[in-house]
């Protein structure tokens, strides 16, 4: 298809995903294979654009123009010079967000985000679908959680968003490192959990496991879980038990299982593996093994 | 007007977690359809595929007759409410309801028309200038519904919208949502893990487990004729009792306890070759009786039960006991007082009971 289009539009460009800084004198589209293709607007009539939009998804590259505040932060991160640093009044944290590509107009996203906080928060865009929100630590009684923000935006903007929430920082020292580590971590954590809002505290075990070299990782999974490594049903039971803070009643309720059957299943696991999942350090080992398996 | 059709819908997350398997269902126009099942069974995934928030890995989805697999969510003509739904804290009620439309660049007077209409439906007319923190829990929930109503959508999708509310408000909001549905008649797909909520709200419900549909039907149908042990145990509270035993000619036998099986049931059990086989008896707590009249008429389904716990629930007592070392629960009228430690006669209403295959756990019919 792309070759055929190129015969018609000589200016046609193709990028794989993740390409930033797309030329704004071009019209951009996403193909079914997730390639981004662009055609010089000079070469297109409005009829062409409508026609292309019937089988390609138009791709919106308009990022909001950065505010002074946003430029200041960006500069502090990117520049090694200490002159780039500025005074900050409160502690702050970075919150990474990622939206499914092409589900949203960044300007609309910005408008909605601003309404959720007491004053407009700086947003540093990485590209059209991910970036960092900078939130000052304040004590507003009517502030809302990122779990809520995720659900509000899902209803209002029809987008699924992941948030990764960083720790609070009191100064701009090492801000570049903070920024890069946060983005790196954010790109990894969502492999290990299907939660859509994850904090840096939740993420510690994920990041540890992610650091381990793959051979050892798969070895941990195998040696700990032994013959259960492919027993999805038992592993699901154990995972739920861990998520329910080792509480039998709660786990039985969530799994809709009888207490006794649950006890029995855990006892069997103990007999076969020697691991007593009711004890903290055994539970922790199994938890890491489950993560290692993912 | 919108009906939905899901044909062999499947969802595989990256790696090979299959969350929804071969899901086929027609949702009728104006229906209030509830997806219910334990946590992790694939309800939210199914709903998010309908919404377009999650890609469909296999199968076809039709809304109002049109295949929408590749239509972005904002163009599917749906409105959604989720569990952690909150209001914009710094906007008044009017603007909270108007904001979604503003983002979509609706004209001012159209926005006003829709918000005023939603406010009227929900009885929020006098609260339009209030901020969320000056509202009660119930009022906030109504504003949240209002934000969905102003969309004027063909389909409402709701994912556990009441799960974060306290018990009292939850009951109140159930009624509110039903009232709204009667008035607007918008096709609704509602997700909950709470079987009581499903039973009280649904025109039809879909019971799911491990990514598969277990049963589809009107609440009463599913309650009275569960397809399998799972559905029987999931729908109803306290849950259906399951007793393991063997079928003999005319009797269900648990060691030295023999219970008479009515001929109507015996006939098809016999025809399907269950005589002499291990089988599961399913009987609901309310189909176990202690009234003298019932006991007199049921000499052969009567057992002696030593009561371990008796919970008085007002008009009823929930009795916990054992027969042949298997636990069961009975729900009896509180007119006849029973206390823990006593031994009483109880009789099973076998006409209302079910038998399940021991291997497949399917109801024998
Ligand atoms: N984003 C995701 N990535 C991987 N697996 C997921 C994701 N979301 C859900 N799952 C898995 O899919 C299954 C169904 O989940 P879900 O639809 O949320 O269930 P329910 O809403 O019924 O509780 C679960 O096993 C869950 O762990
Ligand atoms: Mg869910």
XYZ file of C-alpha atoms and ligand atoms in Angstrom:
687
model
C 0.000 0.000 0.000
C 2.767 2.425 0.967
C 4.564 1.906 -2.320
C 1.378 2.575 -4.233
C 0.806 5.747 -2.253
C 4.377 6.828 -2.896
C 3.716 6.664 -6.629
C 0.919 9.165 -6.123
C 2.605 11.381 -3.499
C 6.304 11.807 -4.089
C 6.821 13.574 -0.739
C 5.650 10.556 1.258
C 7.692 9.735 4.374
C 7.466 6.618 6.542
C 8.522 6.369 10.173
C 8.230 3.528 12.597
C 6.630 4.439 15.896
C 8.305 6.590 18.509
C 9.563 9.216 16.112
C 9.384 12.699 17.562
C 9.469 16.133 15.959
C 7.349 15.377 12.952
C 7.325 18.124 10.334
C 4.236 20.252 10.810
C 4.006 21.182 7.114
C 3.128 17.549 6.504
C -0.133 15.698 7.142
C 0.490 12.594 9.234
C -1.357 9.290 9.379
C -0.995 5.985 11.214
C -1.281 2.748 9.238
C -2.744 -0.519 10.469
C 0.854 -1.679 11.064
C 1.455 1.307 13.327
C 3.751 3.040 10.879
C 3.507 6.767 10.730
C 3.389 8.179 7.237
C 3.511 11.813 6.234
C 2.697 13.659 3.032
C 3.550 17.265 2.283
C 0.426 19.400 2.580
C 1.372 21.053 -0.720
C 0.657 17.779 -2.427
C -2.753 17.251 -0.848
C -6.188 18.610 -1.604
C -8.759 18.560 1.207
C -10.500 15.815 -0.698
C -7.298 13.751 -0.651
C -7.061 14.194 3.109
C -10.634 12.987 3.640
C -10.045 10.092 1.310
C -6.838 9.029 3.089
C -8.626 9.312 6.420
C -11.083 6.625 5.358
C -8.392 3.953 5.549
C -5.647 5.603 7.618
C -5.893 7.161 11.055
C -5.027 10.867 10.988
C -2.185 11.511 13.431
C -2.266 14.662 15.466
C 1.155 16.086 16.070
C 0.098 19.332 17.682
C 1.696 19.604 21.065
C 0.694 22.561 23.185
C 3.140 25.455 23.018
C 5.298 25.220 26.162
C 4.603 27.787 28.864
C 7.412 29.773 30.509
C 7.150 27.516 33.508
C 7.525 24.425 31.328
C 10.524 25.880 29.510
C 12.177 26.585 32.864
C 11.768 22.978 33.972
C 12.888 21.598 30.648
C 15.943 23.777 30.765
C 16.777 22.677 34.314
C 16.660 19.056 33.192
C 18.527 19.418 29.933
C 21.204 21.912 30.825
C 24.289 21.014 32.835
C 24.793 24.643 33.822
C 23.883 25.530 37.375
C 22.503 28.830 36.052
C 19.628 26.789 34.617
C 18.433 25.993 38.125
C 15.756 28.154 39.708
C 14.202 28.652 43.102
C 11.477 26.236 44.076
C 9.071 26.871 46.941
C 7.584 23.452 47.612
C 8.636 19.874 47.136
C 7.638 18.507 43.789
C 7.295 15.182 42.037
C 7.235 14.002 38.460
C 4.391 11.846 37.248
C 4.977 9.980 34.030
C 1.942 9.372 31.860
C 1.453 7.376 28.733
C -1.623 7.275 26.579
C -2.358 4.855 23.819
C -0.961 6.361 20.700
C -3.225 8.578 18.697
C -6.100 8.300 21.157
C -5.869 11.890 22.202
C -5.288 15.462 21.223
C -2.531 16.680 23.585
C -4.111 20.109 23.837
C -7.368 18.643 25.058
C -5.444 16.455 27.500
C -3.679 19.526 28.861
C -6.968 21.383 29.327
C -8.457 18.479 31.254
C -5.376 17.968 33.441
C -5.275 21.640 34.356
C -8.828 21.506 35.606
C -7.975 18.689 37.994
C -5.433 20.687 39.963
C -5.755 23.898 41.910
C -3.488 25.653 39.405
C -2.147 24.674 35.996
C 0.563 22.030 36.320
C 3.551 22.027 33.970
C 3.512 19.176 31.466
C 6.687 18.151 29.654
C 5.760 16.196 26.538
C 8.085 13.489 25.290
C 5.988 12.974 22.199
C 2.325 13.051 21.297
C 1.375 10.339 23.751
C 3.675 10.411 26.734
C 5.266 12.892 29.072
C 5.716 14.131 32.593
C 3.356 16.075 34.806
C 5.072 18.136 37.480
C 3.065 18.356 40.650
C 3.920 20.566 43.605
C 3.347 19.144 47.042
C 0.455 21.036 48.532
C -2.249 20.263 50.989
C -5.517 20.995 49.304
C -8.332 19.242 51.039
C -10.144 18.651 47.778
C -7.276 17.203 45.804
C -7.956 13.921 44.051
C -5.929 10.777 43.478
C -4.377 9.590 40.253
C -6.669 6.555 40.370
C -9.524 9.015 40.132
C -7.803 11.133 37.520
C -7.313 8.045 35.370
C -11.019 7.191 35.535
C -12.145 10.767 34.929
C -9.971 11.076 31.853
C -11.086 7.683 30.621
C -14.714 8.828 30.709
C -14.154 12.346 29.452
C -11.476 11.808 26.860
C -12.000 8.156 25.973
C -8.385 7.289 26.661
C -6.604 4.676 28.654
C -3.735 6.191 30.577
C -0.917 4.745 32.652
C 0.585 6.826 35.438
C 3.897 6.192 37.139
C 4.294 8.377 40.198
C 7.780 9.418 41.296
C 8.983 10.331 44.778
C 8.899 13.891 46.085
C 12.034 15.961 45.731
C 12.992 19.071 47.642
C 15.517 20.598 45.293
C 16.606 20.683 41.680
C 19.829 18.898 42.487
C 20.250 15.802 40.285
C 17.034 16.636 38.520
C 18.297 15.244 35.214
C 19.058 11.930 36.846
C 15.673 11.913 38.593
C 13.973 12.576 35.273
C 15.811 9.908 33.314
C 15.550 7.229 35.991
C 11.849 7.911 36.314
C 11.225 7.560 32.600
C 13.323 4.424 32.457
C 11.485 2.874 35.372
C 8.101 3.883 33.974
C 8.795 2.057 30.747
C 9.535 -1.148 32.650
C 7.020 -1.368 35.472
C 3.950 -1.884 33.349
C 5.368 -5.221 32.171
C 4.962 -6.576 35.682
C 1.585 -5.313 36.696
C -1.712 -4.617 35.065
C -2.426 -1.786 37.430
C -2.621 1.465 35.551
C -1.409 3.662 38.395
C 1.914 2.607 39.898
C 4.039 4.443 42.456
C 7.810 4.314 42.868
C 7.225 2.254 46.022
C 5.174 -0.393 44.179
C 7.829 -0.460 41.519
C 10.867 -1.425 43.608
C 10.448 -5.215 43.295
C 9.685 -4.901 39.576
C 12.818 -2.877 38.971
C 14.965 -5.270 40.995
C 13.742 -8.243 39.014
C 14.133 -6.343 35.789
C 17.830 -5.716 36.608
C 18.630 -9.399 36.945
C 20.157 -11.013 33.904
C 17.631 -13.155 32.037
C 19.296 -16.528 32.744
C 19.181 -16.056 36.485
C 15.686 -14.620 36.242
C 14.231 -17.686 34.608
C 16.247 -19.835 37.012
C 14.632 -18.144 40.019
C 11.226 -18.805 38.582
C 11.991 -22.466 38.010
C 13.806 -23.299 41.245
C 11.250 -21.636 43.481
C 8.013 -22.589 41.761
C 9.268 -26.018 40.723
C 6.553 -28.235 39.311
C 4.029 -25.425 39.723
C 5.724 -23.230 37.137
C 3.017 -23.987 34.576
C 0.133 -24.553 36.976
C -1.647 -21.294 36.221
C -4.512 -22.023 38.562
C -2.364 -22.546 41.657
C -0.137 -19.615 40.764
C -3.178 -17.383 40.383
C -4.398 -18.516 43.807
C -1.024 -17.736 45.351
C -0.765 -14.388 43.647
C -4.184 -13.412 44.937
C -3.233 -14.607 48.432
C -0.191 -12.315 48.309
C -2.255 -9.418 47.007
C -4.700 -9.962 49.870
C -1.886 -9.579 52.421
C -1.842 -13.308 53.253
C -5.409 -13.111 54.488
C -7.213 -16.422 53.879
C -10.783 -15.136 54.235
C -10.192 -12.179 51.969
C -8.522 -14.372 49.328
C -11.310 -16.940 49.463
C -13.817 -14.145 48.959
C -12.000 -12.591 46.024
C -11.500 -15.949 44.296
C -14.969 -17.053 45.202
C -13.565 -20.197 46.658
C -14.314 -22.040 49.849
C -11.881 -21.289 52.704
C -11.155 -24.975 53.125
C -10.375 -25.515 49.449
C -8.019 -22.568 49.605
C -6.300 -23.913 52.738
C -6.027 -27.269 51.052
C -4.458 -25.801 47.947
C -1.887 -23.891 50.005
C -1.145 -26.992 52.078
C -0.533 -28.995 48.924
C 1.831 -26.318 47.679
C 3.710 -26.551 51.000
C 3.920 -30.341 50.831
C 5.226 -30.352 47.281
C 7.662 -27.443 47.493
C 8.493 -27.030 51.168
C 7.429 -23.397 50.884
C 5.074 -22.127 53.557
C 3.521 -19.207 51.817
C 1.916 -18.027 55.071
C 5.330 -16.924 56.321
C 6.614 -13.564 55.289
C 10.036 -14.513 53.950
C 8.678 -17.471 52.007
C 5.904 -15.287 50.679
C 8.434 -12.696 49.562
C 10.524 -15.295 47.733
C 7.502 -16.639 45.929
C 6.427 -13.113 45.065
C 9.794 -12.414 43.436
C 9.666 -15.758 41.632
C 6.234 -14.909 40.252
C 7.550 -11.578 39.000
C 10.614 -13.244 37.531
C 8.335 -15.508 35.553
C 6.523 -12.619 33.838
C -31.439 2.927 19.253
C -28.494 0.609 19.570
C -28.062 -3.074 19.969
C -24.646 -4.645 20.411
C -23.335 -7.827 18.987
C -20.162 -9.559 20.124
C -19.080 -12.427 17.922
C -16.308 -14.762 19.129
C -14.576 -11.895 20.886
C -11.162 -12.702 22.323
C -8.544 -10.800 24.225
C -4.931 -11.811 24.539
C -2.703 -9.407 26.442
C 0.935 -9.259 25.483
C 2.702 -12.476 26.254
C -0.021 -15.056 26.282
C -2.484 -14.093 28.969
C -5.839 -14.929 27.423
C -8.337 -12.890 29.408
C -11.481 -13.266 27.348
C -12.122 -16.380 25.338
C -14.645 -16.749 22.575
C -17.221 -14.340 23.943
C -20.407 -14.248 21.853
C -23.451 -12.309 22.904
C -26.227 -10.161 21.530
C -27.216 -7.236 23.688
C -30.627 -5.946 22.791
C -31.605 -2.368 22.317
C -32.730 -0.745 25.632
C -31.475 -3.697 27.630
C -29.753 -3.394 31.027
C -27.206 -6.146 30.725
C -24.984 -7.019 33.679
C -21.640 -8.802 33.417
C -20.960 -10.529 36.715
C -18.275 -12.883 37.999
C -15.371 -13.104 40.427
C -12.409 -10.782 40.197
C -10.139 -11.468 37.223
C -12.752 -13.273 35.119
C -12.530 -10.730 32.290
C -15.480 -8.398 32.883
C -13.561 -5.141 32.652
C -11.567 -6.369 29.697
C -14.801 -7.161 27.854
C -16.263 -3.769 28.692
C -13.119 -1.938 27.648
C -13.149 -3.754 24.319
C -16.719 -2.579 23.763
C -15.571 0.931 24.635
C -12.587 0.701 22.306
C -10.114 1.359 25.121
C -8.610 -2.063 24.581
C -7.905 -3.623 21.206
C -9.916 -6.667 20.254
C -7.566 -9.598 19.595
C -10.105 -11.676 17.700
C -13.755 -11.632 16.700
C -16.136 -8.883 15.669
C -17.960 -6.189 17.559
C -21.049 -4.486 16.182
C -22.805 -1.467 17.638
C -26.122 -0.602 16.031
C -25.355 -3.029 13.210
C -22.029 -1.412 12.339
C -18.722 -3.213 12.814
C -16.683 -0.995 15.111
C -13.518 -3.017 15.825
C -11.414 -0.256 14.320
C -13.504 2.738 15.308
C -11.797 4.887 17.974
C -13.639 5.109 21.307
C -14.706 8.708 20.899
C -16.558 7.834 17.714
C -18.444 4.849 19.139
C -21.265 6.919 20.621
C -20.865 5.578 24.142
C -20.711 7.135 27.594
C -18.783 5.549 30.441
C -18.723 5.555 34.225
C -15.956 3.861 36.202
C -15.256 2.812 39.760
C -12.944 5.625 40.846
C -15.083 8.170 39.190
C -14.693 11.609 40.749
C -15.657 15.168 39.933
C -13.399 18.040 38.949
C -12.800 19.448 42.430
C -12.628 23.106 41.447
C -15.636 23.264 39.133
C -19.248 23.743 40.121
C -21.887 21.157 39.281
C -22.910 22.863 36.049
C -19.380 22.951 34.721
C -18.636 19.452 35.861
C -21.459 18.245 33.665
C -20.601 20.622 30.835
C -16.862 19.977 30.706
C -16.870 16.806 28.637
C -18.944 18.584 26.010
C -16.712 21.655 26.086
C -13.700 19.473 25.411
C -15.532 18.123 22.401
C -16.219 21.663 21.201
C -19.987 21.657 21.514
C -21.770 25.002 21.107
C -22.611 26.877 24.303
C -26.377 26.761 23.935
C -26.345 23.059 23.079
C -24.280 22.438 26.212
C -26.700 24.443 28.312
C -29.676 22.591 26.899
C -28.179 19.223 27.675
C -26.903 20.090 31.137
C -30.231 21.636 32.152
C -32.030 18.573 30.906
C -29.741 16.184 32.799
C -30.033 18.324 35.929
C -33.811 18.107 35.673
C -33.777 14.344 35.260
C -31.491 13.939 38.267
C -33.079 16.589 40.470
C -29.893 18.663 40.545
C -31.418 21.958 39.352
C -30.864 23.729 42.642
C -27.287 22.577 43.023
C -25.801 23.741 39.746
C -23.592 26.393 41.309
C -22.287 24.213 44.136
C -18.735 22.862 44.255
C -18.268 19.103 44.762
C -17.103 19.436 48.337
C -20.431 21.046 49.252
C -22.358 18.011 47.987
C -23.438 14.858 49.780
C -22.163 11.478 48.581
C -25.433 10.763 46.804
C -25.481 14.136 45.087
C -21.930 13.646 43.854
C -22.872 10.297 42.388
C -25.805 11.876 40.622
C -23.547 14.516 39.105
C -21.269 11.715 37.939
C -24.250 10.111 36.206
C -25.186 13.508 34.807
C -21.793 13.730 33.140
C -22.626 10.516 31.292
C -26.197 11.553 30.468
C -25.215 14.809 28.752
C -23.347 12.741 26.184
C -26.690 11.660 24.767
C -24.975 8.408 23.835
C -26.458 5.266 22.333
C -24.846 3.017 24.916
C -23.865 3.395 28.577
C -20.926 1.374 29.846
C -20.436 1.171 33.600
C -17.618 -0.644 35.376
C -18.309 -1.207 39.081
C -19.566 2.363 39.460
C -20.859 1.745 42.984
C -18.019 -0.333 44.424
C -16.392 2.515 46.318
C -19.590 3.618 48.052
C -20.723 2.629 51.520
C -23.446 0.001 51.741
C -26.332 2.386 52.280
C -25.470 4.736 49.451
C -24.846 1.778 47.201
C -28.387 0.510 47.649
C -29.767 3.985 47.084
C -27.733 4.463 43.899
C -28.770 1.080 42.519
C -32.343 2.268 42.604
C -31.343 5.612 41.133
C -29.561 3.989 38.177
C -32.521 1.711 37.518
C -34.912 4.625 37.590
C -32.684 6.441 35.145
C -32.601 3.461 32.839
C -36.371 3.189 32.835
C -36.583 6.828 31.895
C -33.846 7.063 29.270
C -34.027 3.484 27.975
C -30.397 3.657 26.917
C -28.815 0.285 26.215
C -26.537 -0.318 29.212
C -23.723 -2.756 29.906
C -22.977 -2.832 33.622
C -20.059 -4.662 35.229
C -20.047 -5.837 38.836
C -18.509 -8.589 40.952
C -21.447 -8.331 43.340
C -24.108 -10.921 42.598
C -26.763 -9.079 44.618
C -26.233 -5.987 42.513
C -26.418 -8.099 39.359
C -29.611 -9.847 40.461
C -31.410 -6.671 41.473
C -30.461 -4.529 38.486
C -30.207 -6.705 35.406
C -32.790 -7.347 32.730
C -30.371 -10.091 31.742
C -27.122 -11.123 33.286
C -24.033 -12.831 31.988
C -22.103 -14.911 34.486
C -18.401 -15.153 33.623
C -15.525 -17.228 34.943
C -11.939 -17.494 33.696
C -12.757 -15.529 30.550
C -15.673 -17.722 29.528
C -19.388 -17.077 29.618
C -20.950 -19.577 32.016
C -24.559 -18.595 31.550
C -26.750 -15.871 30.092
C -30.291 -15.270 31.221
C -32.800 -13.258 33.209
C -31.843 -13.154 36.911
C -34.615 -15.500 37.945
C -33.807 -17.949 35.179
C -30.147 -18.104 36.198
C -31.122 -18.434 39.839
C -33.645 -21.193 39.267
C -31.787 -23.099 36.592
C -28.039 -22.670 36.946
C -26.049 -24.284 34.151
C -23.358 -25.617 36.433
C -21.969 -25.814 39.962
C -20.109 -22.539 39.562
C -23.183 -20.513 38.601
C -25.286 -22.233 41.266
C -22.741 -21.309 43.907
C -22.020 -17.810 42.653
C -25.552 -16.507 42.291
C -27.525 -16.396 45.547
C -26.581 -15.580 49.118
C -26.054 -17.539 51.284
C -24.727 -19.728 48.500
C -26.303 -22.920 47.228
C -25.260 -26.029 49.191
C -23.488 -28.800 47.345
C -23.534 -32.296 48.796
C -21.574 -35.209 47.398
C -23.284 -38.567 47.385
C -24.368 -41.489 45.280
C -27.565 -41.948 43.340
C -29.451 -45.145 43.998
C -32.849 -46.094 42.666
C -35.160 -43.399 44.149
C -32.611 -42.194 46.692
C -29.680 -39.830 47.002
C -27.354 -41.524 49.465
C -24.635 -40.099 51.678
C -23.377 -43.122 53.625
C -26.179 -43.768 56.140
C -28.260 -40.743 55.150
C -30.875 -41.449 52.465
C -32.929 -38.738 50.800
C -35.895 -39.514 48.570
C -35.628 -38.217 45.004
C -38.997 -37.317 43.429
C -39.969 -39.407 40.414
C -39.922 -36.369 38.094
C -36.205 -35.977 38.693
C -35.502 -39.686 39.055
C -36.817 -40.272 35.568
C -34.211 -38.237 33.700
C -31.414 -39.250 36.069
C -32.240 -42.878 35.387
C -32.507 -42.299 31.638
C -29.086 -40.657 31.584
C -27.522 -43.544 33.445
C -26.748 -41.884 36.770
C -28.105 -44.676 38.962
C -25.224 -46.193 40.943
C -22.970 -43.189 40.248
C -21.410 -40.437 42.342
C -23.372 -37.229 41.868
C -23.653 -33.718 43.358
C -26.864 -32.510 44.956
C -27.365 -28.727 44.908
C -29.937 -27.252 47.229
C -30.501 -23.621 48.122
C -30.577 -22.618 51.803
C -34.223 -21.511 51.526
C -35.198 -24.937 50.205
C -34.289 -26.561 53.486
C -37.240 -26.393 55.873
C -38.013 -26.714 59.564
C -41.759 -25.942 59.599
C -43.678 -28.827 61.213
C -46.121 -29.033 58.325
C -43.356 -29.439 55.767
C -41.575 -31.979 57.964
C -44.766 -34.015 58.265
C -45.148 -34.195 54.516
C -41.505 -35.016 53.850
C -40.581 -37.952 56.034
C -38.105 -39.261 53.508
C -36.112 -36.073 52.884
C -35.773 -35.352 56.564
C -32.479 -35.343 58.419
C -31.370 -34.769 62.014
C -29.096 -31.749 62.048
C -26.973 -30.562 64.905
C -26.791 -26.793 64.644
C -23.298 -25.321 64.913
C -24.155 -21.661 64.457
C -27.502 -19.873 64.274
C -27.513 -16.291 62.990
C -30.681 -14.322 63.559
C -31.202 -11.949 60.595
C -34.547 -10.461 61.651
C -37.319 -12.395 59.964
C -35.004 -15.297 59.192
C -32.404 -17.435 60.869
C -29.365 -18.758 59.026
C -28.415 -22.191 60.347
C -24.985 -23.744 59.839
C -24.843 -27.476 60.188
C -23.358 -30.671 58.786
C -24.782 -33.770 57.236
C -22.513 -36.757 56.665
C -19.608 -34.483 57.615
C -20.438 -32.060 54.773
C -21.242 -28.426 55.590
C -24.569 -26.937 54.668
C -26.514 -23.791 55.371
C -30.271 -23.453 55.834
C -32.355 -20.301 55.845
C -35.477 -20.738 57.915
C -38.257 -18.615 59.285
C -37.439 -16.999 62.608
C -40.846 -17.977 64.010
C -39.397 -21.253 65.208
C -36.476 -20.346 67.385
C -33.405 -22.495 66.969
C -30.167 -22.084 68.861
C -26.631 -23.322 68.383
C -25.990 -26.694 70.007
C -29.523 -27.962 69.428
C -30.356 -30.888 67.212
C -33.350 -30.279 64.982
C -35.212 -31.936 62.144
C -34.703 -30.342 58.757
C -36.207 -31.452 55.460
C -34.860 -30.854 51.947
C -37.281 -29.726 49.252
C -36.002 -32.030 46.539
C -38.495 -30.681 44.011
C -36.491 -27.454 43.993
C -33.083 -29.101 44.181
C -30.645 -29.758 41.327
C -28.281 -32.542 40.443
C -24.895 -31.962 38.884
C -22.544 -34.319 37.095
C -19.574 -35.072 39.325
C -17.034 -34.807 36.505
C -18.257 -31.965 34.306
C -20.120 -30.164 37.135
C -22.900 -29.428 34.625
C -26.486 -29.468 35.803
C -28.282 -32.636 34.783
C -31.570 -31.815 33.079
N -3.335 -4.714 31.016
C -3.283 -6.026 31.269
N -2.204 -6.771 30.950
C -2.159 -8.091 31.199
N -3.144 -8.785 31.782
C -4.250 -8.110 32.136
C -4.382 -6.702 31.915
N -5.596 -6.307 32.387
C -6.185 -7.422 32.883
N -5.373 -8.495 32.743
C -5.683 -9.888 33.145
O -6.840 -10.294 32.472
C -7.710 -11.006 33.327
C -9.065 -10.349 33.384
O -8.954 -9.099 33.996
P -10.175 -8.104 34.168
O -10.868 -7.953 32.867
O -9.671 -6.869 34.807
O -11.108 -8.915 35.174
P -12.353 -8.422 36.059
O -12.757 -7.060 35.622
O -13.394 -9.447 35.827
O -11.874 -8.434 37.474
C -7.005 -11.094 34.672
O -6.354 -12.327 34.746
C -6.012 -9.965 34.627
O -4.891 -10.259 35.405
Mg -12.833 -5.253 36.756
